[in-house]
Coordinates of C-alpha atoms in Angstrom, one line a residue:
X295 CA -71.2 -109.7 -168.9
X296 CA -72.3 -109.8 -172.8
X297 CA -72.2 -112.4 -174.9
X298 CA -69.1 -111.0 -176.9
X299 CA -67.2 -109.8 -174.1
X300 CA -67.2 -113.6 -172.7
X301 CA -66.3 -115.1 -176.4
X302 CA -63.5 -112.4 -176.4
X303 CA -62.1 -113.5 -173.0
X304 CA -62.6 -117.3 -174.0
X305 CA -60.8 -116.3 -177.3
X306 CA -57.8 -114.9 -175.3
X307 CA -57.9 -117.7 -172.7
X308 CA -57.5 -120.2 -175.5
X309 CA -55.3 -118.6 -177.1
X310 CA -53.0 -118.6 -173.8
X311 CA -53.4 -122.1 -173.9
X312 CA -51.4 -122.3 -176.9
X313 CA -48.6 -120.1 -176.3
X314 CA -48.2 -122.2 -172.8
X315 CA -48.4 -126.0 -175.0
X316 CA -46.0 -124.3 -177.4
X317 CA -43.5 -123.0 -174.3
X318 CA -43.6 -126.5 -173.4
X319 CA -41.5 -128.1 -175.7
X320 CA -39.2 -126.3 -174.8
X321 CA -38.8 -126.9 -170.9
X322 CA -39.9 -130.3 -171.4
X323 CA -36.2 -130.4 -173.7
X324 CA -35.0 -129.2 -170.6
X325 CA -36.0 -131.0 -167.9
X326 CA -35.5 -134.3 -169.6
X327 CA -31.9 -133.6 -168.6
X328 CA -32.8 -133.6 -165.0
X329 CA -35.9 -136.2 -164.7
X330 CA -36.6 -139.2 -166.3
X331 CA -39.4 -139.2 -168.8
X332 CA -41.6 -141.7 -167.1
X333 CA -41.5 -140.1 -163.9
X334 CA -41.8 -136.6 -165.4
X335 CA -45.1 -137.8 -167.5
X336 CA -46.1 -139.8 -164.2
X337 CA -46.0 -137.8 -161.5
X338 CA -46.9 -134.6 -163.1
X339 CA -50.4 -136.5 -165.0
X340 CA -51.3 -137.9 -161.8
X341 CA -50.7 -134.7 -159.6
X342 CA -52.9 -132.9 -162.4
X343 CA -55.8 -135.5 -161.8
X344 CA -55.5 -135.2 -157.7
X345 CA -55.4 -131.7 -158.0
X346 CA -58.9 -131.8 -160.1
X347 CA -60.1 -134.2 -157.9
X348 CA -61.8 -132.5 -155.5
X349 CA -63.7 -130.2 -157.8
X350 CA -65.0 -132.8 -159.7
X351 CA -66.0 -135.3 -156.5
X352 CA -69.8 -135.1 -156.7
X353 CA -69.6 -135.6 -160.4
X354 CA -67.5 -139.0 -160.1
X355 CA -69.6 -140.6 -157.4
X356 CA -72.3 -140.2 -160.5
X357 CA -70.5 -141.4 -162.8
X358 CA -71.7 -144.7 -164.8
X359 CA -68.9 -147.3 -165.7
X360 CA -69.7 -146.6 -169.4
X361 CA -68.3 -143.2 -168.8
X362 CA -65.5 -144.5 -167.1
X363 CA -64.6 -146.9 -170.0
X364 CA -64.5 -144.6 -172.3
X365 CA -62.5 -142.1 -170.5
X366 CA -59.7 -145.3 -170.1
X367 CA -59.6 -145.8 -173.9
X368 CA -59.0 -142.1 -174.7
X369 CA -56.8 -142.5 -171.8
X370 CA -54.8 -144.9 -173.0
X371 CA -54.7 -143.0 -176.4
X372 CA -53.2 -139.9 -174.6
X373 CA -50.6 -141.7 -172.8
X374 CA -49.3 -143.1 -175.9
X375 CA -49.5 -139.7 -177.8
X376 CA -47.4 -138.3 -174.5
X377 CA -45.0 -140.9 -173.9
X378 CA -44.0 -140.7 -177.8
X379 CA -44.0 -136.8 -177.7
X380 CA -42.1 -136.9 -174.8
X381 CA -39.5 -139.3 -176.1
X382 CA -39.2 -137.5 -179.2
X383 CA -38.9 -134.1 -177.9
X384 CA -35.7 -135.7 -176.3
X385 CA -33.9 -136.7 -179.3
X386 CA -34.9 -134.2 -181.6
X387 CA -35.2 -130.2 -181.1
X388 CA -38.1 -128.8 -179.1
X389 CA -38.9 -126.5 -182.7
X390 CA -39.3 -129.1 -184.5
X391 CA -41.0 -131.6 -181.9
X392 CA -43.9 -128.7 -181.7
X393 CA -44.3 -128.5 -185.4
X394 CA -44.3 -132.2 -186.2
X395 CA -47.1 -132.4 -183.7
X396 CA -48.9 -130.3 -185.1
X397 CA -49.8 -132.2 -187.9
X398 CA -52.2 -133.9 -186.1
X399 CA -54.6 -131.7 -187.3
X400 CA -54.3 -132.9 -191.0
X401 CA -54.6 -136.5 -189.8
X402 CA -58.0 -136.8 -188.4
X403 CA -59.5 -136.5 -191.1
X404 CA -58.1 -139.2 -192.7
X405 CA -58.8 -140.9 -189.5
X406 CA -62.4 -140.3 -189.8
X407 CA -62.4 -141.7 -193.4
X408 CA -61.1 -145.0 -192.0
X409 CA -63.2 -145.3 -189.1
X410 CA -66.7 -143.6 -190.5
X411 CA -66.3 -143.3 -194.3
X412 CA -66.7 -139.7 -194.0
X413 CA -65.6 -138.2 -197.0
X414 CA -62.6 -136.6 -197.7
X415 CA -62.7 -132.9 -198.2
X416 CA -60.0 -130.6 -200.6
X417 CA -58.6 -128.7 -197.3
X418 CA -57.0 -131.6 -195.4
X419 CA -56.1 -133.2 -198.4
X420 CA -54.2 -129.8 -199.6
X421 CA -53.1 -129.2 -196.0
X422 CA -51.7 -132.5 -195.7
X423 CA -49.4 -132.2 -198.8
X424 CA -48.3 -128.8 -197.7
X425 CA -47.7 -130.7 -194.5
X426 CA -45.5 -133.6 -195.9
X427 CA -43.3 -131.4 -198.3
X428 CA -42.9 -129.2 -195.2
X429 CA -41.5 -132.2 -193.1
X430 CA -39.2 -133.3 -196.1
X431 CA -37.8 -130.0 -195.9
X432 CA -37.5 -129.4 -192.2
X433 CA -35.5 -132.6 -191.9
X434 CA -33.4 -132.4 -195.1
X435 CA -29.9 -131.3 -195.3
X436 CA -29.2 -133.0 -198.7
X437 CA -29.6 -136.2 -197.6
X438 CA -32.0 -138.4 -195.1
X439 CA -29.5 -137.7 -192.4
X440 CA -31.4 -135.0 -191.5
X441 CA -34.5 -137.3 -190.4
X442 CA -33.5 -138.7 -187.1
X443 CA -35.1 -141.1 -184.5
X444 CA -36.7 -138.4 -182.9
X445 CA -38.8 -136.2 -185.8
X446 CA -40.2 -140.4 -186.6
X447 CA -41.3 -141.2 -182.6
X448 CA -42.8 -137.3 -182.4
X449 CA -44.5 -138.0 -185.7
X450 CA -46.0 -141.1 -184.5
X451 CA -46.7 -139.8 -181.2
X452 CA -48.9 -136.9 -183.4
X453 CA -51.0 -140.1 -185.0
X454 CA -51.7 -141.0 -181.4
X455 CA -53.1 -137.4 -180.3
X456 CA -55.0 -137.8 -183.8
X457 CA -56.5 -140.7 -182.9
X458 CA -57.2 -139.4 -178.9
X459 CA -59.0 -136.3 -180.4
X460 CA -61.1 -138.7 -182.8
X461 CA -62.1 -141.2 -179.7
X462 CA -63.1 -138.1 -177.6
X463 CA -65.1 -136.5 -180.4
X464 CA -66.8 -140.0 -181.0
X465 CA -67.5 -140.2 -177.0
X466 CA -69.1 -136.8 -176.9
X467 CA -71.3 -137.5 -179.6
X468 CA -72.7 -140.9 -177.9
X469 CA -75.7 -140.8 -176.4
X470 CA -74.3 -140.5 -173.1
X471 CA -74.4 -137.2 -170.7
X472 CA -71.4 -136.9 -168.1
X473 CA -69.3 -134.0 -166.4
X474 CA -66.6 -133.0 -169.4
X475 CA -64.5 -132.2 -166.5
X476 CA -64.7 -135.9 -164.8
X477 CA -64.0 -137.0 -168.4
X478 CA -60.6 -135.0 -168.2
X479 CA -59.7 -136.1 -165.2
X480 CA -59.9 -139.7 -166.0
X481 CA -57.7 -139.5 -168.8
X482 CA -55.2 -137.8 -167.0
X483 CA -55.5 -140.8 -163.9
X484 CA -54.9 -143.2 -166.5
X485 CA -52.3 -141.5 -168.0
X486 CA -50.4 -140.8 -164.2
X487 CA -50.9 -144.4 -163.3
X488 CA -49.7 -146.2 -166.7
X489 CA -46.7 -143.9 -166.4
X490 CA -46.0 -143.8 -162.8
X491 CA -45.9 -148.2 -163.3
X492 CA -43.7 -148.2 -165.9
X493 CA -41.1 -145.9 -164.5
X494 CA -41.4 -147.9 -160.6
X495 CA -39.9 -150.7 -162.8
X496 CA -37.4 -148.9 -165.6
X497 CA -36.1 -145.9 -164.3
X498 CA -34.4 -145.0 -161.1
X499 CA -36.4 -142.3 -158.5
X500 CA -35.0 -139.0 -159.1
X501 CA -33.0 -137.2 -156.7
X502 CA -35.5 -134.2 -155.6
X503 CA -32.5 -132.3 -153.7
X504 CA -30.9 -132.3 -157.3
X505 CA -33.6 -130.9 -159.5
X506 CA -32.6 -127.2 -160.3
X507 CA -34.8 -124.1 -159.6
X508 CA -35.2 -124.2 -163.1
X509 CA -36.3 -127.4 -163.4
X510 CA -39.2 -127.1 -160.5
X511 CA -40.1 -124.3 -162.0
X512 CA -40.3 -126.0 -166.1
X513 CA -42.0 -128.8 -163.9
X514 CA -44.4 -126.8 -162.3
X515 CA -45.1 -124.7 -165.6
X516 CA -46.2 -128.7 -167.4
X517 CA -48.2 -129.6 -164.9
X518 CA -50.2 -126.4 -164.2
X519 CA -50.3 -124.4 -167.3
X520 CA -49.1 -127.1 -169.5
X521 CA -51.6 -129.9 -168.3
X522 CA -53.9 -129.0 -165.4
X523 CA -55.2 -125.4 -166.1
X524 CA -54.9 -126.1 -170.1
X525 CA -57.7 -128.6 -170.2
X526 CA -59.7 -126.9 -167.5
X527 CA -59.3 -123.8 -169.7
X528 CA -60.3 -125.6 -173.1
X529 CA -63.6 -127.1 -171.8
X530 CA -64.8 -123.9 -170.0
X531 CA -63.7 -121.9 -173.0
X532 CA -65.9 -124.0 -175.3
X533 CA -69.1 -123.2 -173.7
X534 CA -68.3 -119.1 -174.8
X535 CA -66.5 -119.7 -178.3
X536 CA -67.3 -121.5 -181.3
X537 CA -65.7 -124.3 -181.9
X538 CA -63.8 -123.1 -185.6
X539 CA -62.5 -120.6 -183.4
X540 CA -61.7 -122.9 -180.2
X541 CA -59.7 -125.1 -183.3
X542 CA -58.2 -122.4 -184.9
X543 CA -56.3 -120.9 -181.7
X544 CA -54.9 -123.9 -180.6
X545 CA -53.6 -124.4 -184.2
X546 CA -50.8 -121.9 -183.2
X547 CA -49.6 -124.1 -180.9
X548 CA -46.9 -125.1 -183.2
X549 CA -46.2 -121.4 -184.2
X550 CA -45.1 -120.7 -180.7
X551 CA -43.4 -124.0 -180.2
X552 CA -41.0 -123.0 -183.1
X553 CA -40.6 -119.0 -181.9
X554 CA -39.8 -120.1 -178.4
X555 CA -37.1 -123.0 -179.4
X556 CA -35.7 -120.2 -181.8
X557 CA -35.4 -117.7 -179.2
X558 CA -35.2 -119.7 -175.9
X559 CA -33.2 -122.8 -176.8
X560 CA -31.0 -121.7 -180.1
X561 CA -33.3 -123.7 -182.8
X562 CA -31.3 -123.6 -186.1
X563 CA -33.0 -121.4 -188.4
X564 CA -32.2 -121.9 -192.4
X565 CA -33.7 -121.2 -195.8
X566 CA -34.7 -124.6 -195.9
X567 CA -36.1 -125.1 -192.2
X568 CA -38.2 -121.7 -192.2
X569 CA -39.9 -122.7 -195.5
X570 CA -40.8 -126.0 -194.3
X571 CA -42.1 -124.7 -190.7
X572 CA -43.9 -122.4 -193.1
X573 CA -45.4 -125.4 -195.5
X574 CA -46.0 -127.1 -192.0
X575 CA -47.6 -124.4 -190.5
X576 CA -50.1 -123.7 -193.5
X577 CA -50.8 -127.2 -194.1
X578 CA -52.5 -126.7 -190.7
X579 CA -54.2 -123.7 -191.1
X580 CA -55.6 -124.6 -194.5
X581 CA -57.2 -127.5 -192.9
X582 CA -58.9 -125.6 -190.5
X583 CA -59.1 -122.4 -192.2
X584 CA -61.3 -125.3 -194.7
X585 CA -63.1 -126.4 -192.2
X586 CA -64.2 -123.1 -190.3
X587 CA -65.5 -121.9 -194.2
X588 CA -67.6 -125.2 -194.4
X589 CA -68.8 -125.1 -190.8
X590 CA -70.4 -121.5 -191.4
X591 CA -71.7 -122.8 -194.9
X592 CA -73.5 -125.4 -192.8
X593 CA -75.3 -123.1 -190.0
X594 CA -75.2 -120.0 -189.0
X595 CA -74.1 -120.5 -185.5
X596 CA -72.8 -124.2 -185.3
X597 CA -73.2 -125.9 -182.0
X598 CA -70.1 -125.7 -179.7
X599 CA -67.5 -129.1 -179.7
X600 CA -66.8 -130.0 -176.7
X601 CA -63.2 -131.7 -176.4
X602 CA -60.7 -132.8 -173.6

């Protein structure tokens, strides 16, 4: 198979990715009805990591502990940025959970300014402003009422992936060689075990017999195409496609997130809400729309980013 034929397919496979994250929101809105959050996020992290288990078996037994603590940091990173999405997504609408979220993208940078002094570039600073008038109007309906409990936890909860895709980029560039693979699959353990604990102790065990077919199915959708395949998908994909383009396709993650709460769930759509998804939505692809015109400044063909 050529070289272009496999970028294509990578391309398309990532791309899948995001309409899947984006779909998402909206049956984890759902299902939030039927299971409680900690056992949803639980079960369905730690079934993800068995399930990659086997594959990635001669890999682990490698493993140095050095590896492993790093994969428990950004671990503990991504349960925080889950458990606050999660909890968000339940008090707010599943449109505007995705699109919040997605603002993540104009806050690494700033992140890397704290923690490196790397200097600020004009696209995330530009994106970000698009960003935060897009939010003002998203949530305004003349008044601050229109900001709930929710749109502030989800926001947070984006910070928190911010900060997991900053510790994972600052992993991969240590001096350190491991399966990316065993790296994913420790996240997602630490993720299933933290949330698994908490819900033993806080939330009552579901009633399996009373879960809908819908809601096996929305389950089954999170943890394969939502969790599992997703990040098996994203690191195989990045050995074919560059990563402005890897970056880029997974910035419409929040496009679909809105379409499919607008179509699927009954999203409110106004004057005011459609121009601040739009401001949202531009804030993130000005960011990396930025950063895929200074990557190709740099080199020619930039080496591929490897993320979880």
């Amino acid at each position: 198979m050529s070289a272009k034929r496999k970028m294509f397919l990578a391309n398309a496979a990532l791309l899948g990715v995001a309409i899947s994250w984006g779909y998402t929101f909206v049956l984890t809105k759902d299902l939030l009805e039927e299971i409680p959050p900690f056992y949803f996020l639980g079960t369905r992290f730690l079934l993800a990591a068995l399930l990659l288990l086997p594959f990635v078996w001669g890999s682990l037994k490698r493993t140095g502990w050095q590896v492993w603590k790093m994969g428990i940091g950004c671990g503990i990173a991504l349960w925080a940025a889950f458990m606050l999405q999660v909890i968000g997504i339940d008090l707010t609408t599943p449109g505007k959970a995705g699109v919040i979220t997605g603002t993540m993208v104009m806050i690494v940078p700033f992140l890397y300014f704290a923690w490196a002094r790397i200097p600020m570039q004009p696209g995330p600073v530009l994106g970000s402003l698009c960003a935060f008038s897009g939010l003002i109007l998203l949530s305004w309906d003349g008044g601050w009422s229109g900001i709930n409990i929710g749109d502030v936890i989800t926001f947070v909860g984006a910070i928190f992936f911010a900060v997991h895709m900053v510790m994972v980029d600052r992993s991969y560039n240590r001096n350190v060689t491991f399966d990316a693979l065993v790296f994913v699959m420790i996240q997602l353990l630490v993720v299933g075990i933290i949330d698994t604990g908490i819900a033993a102790f806080i939330e009552p065990f579901p009633h399996l017999g009373s879960i809908s077919p819908y809601g096996w199915f929305a389950y089954g959708f999170d943890l394969l195409f939502g969790t599992l395949l997703a990040y098996i998908v994203q690191v195989k994909a990045q050995k074919y496609s560059p990563p402005t383009h890897v970056s880029l396709l997974l910035a419409f993650e929040p496009v679909f997130a809105f379409v499919f709460s607008w179509l699927l769930w009954g999203e409110a759509v106004s004057a005011a809400i459609i121009t601040g998804v739009f401001l949202i939505l531009s804030g993130v692809f000005v960011t990396e729309g930025f950063d895929m015109l200074r990557a190709k400044s740099k080199s020619p063909a930039p080496e591929l980013k490897r993320s979880s």
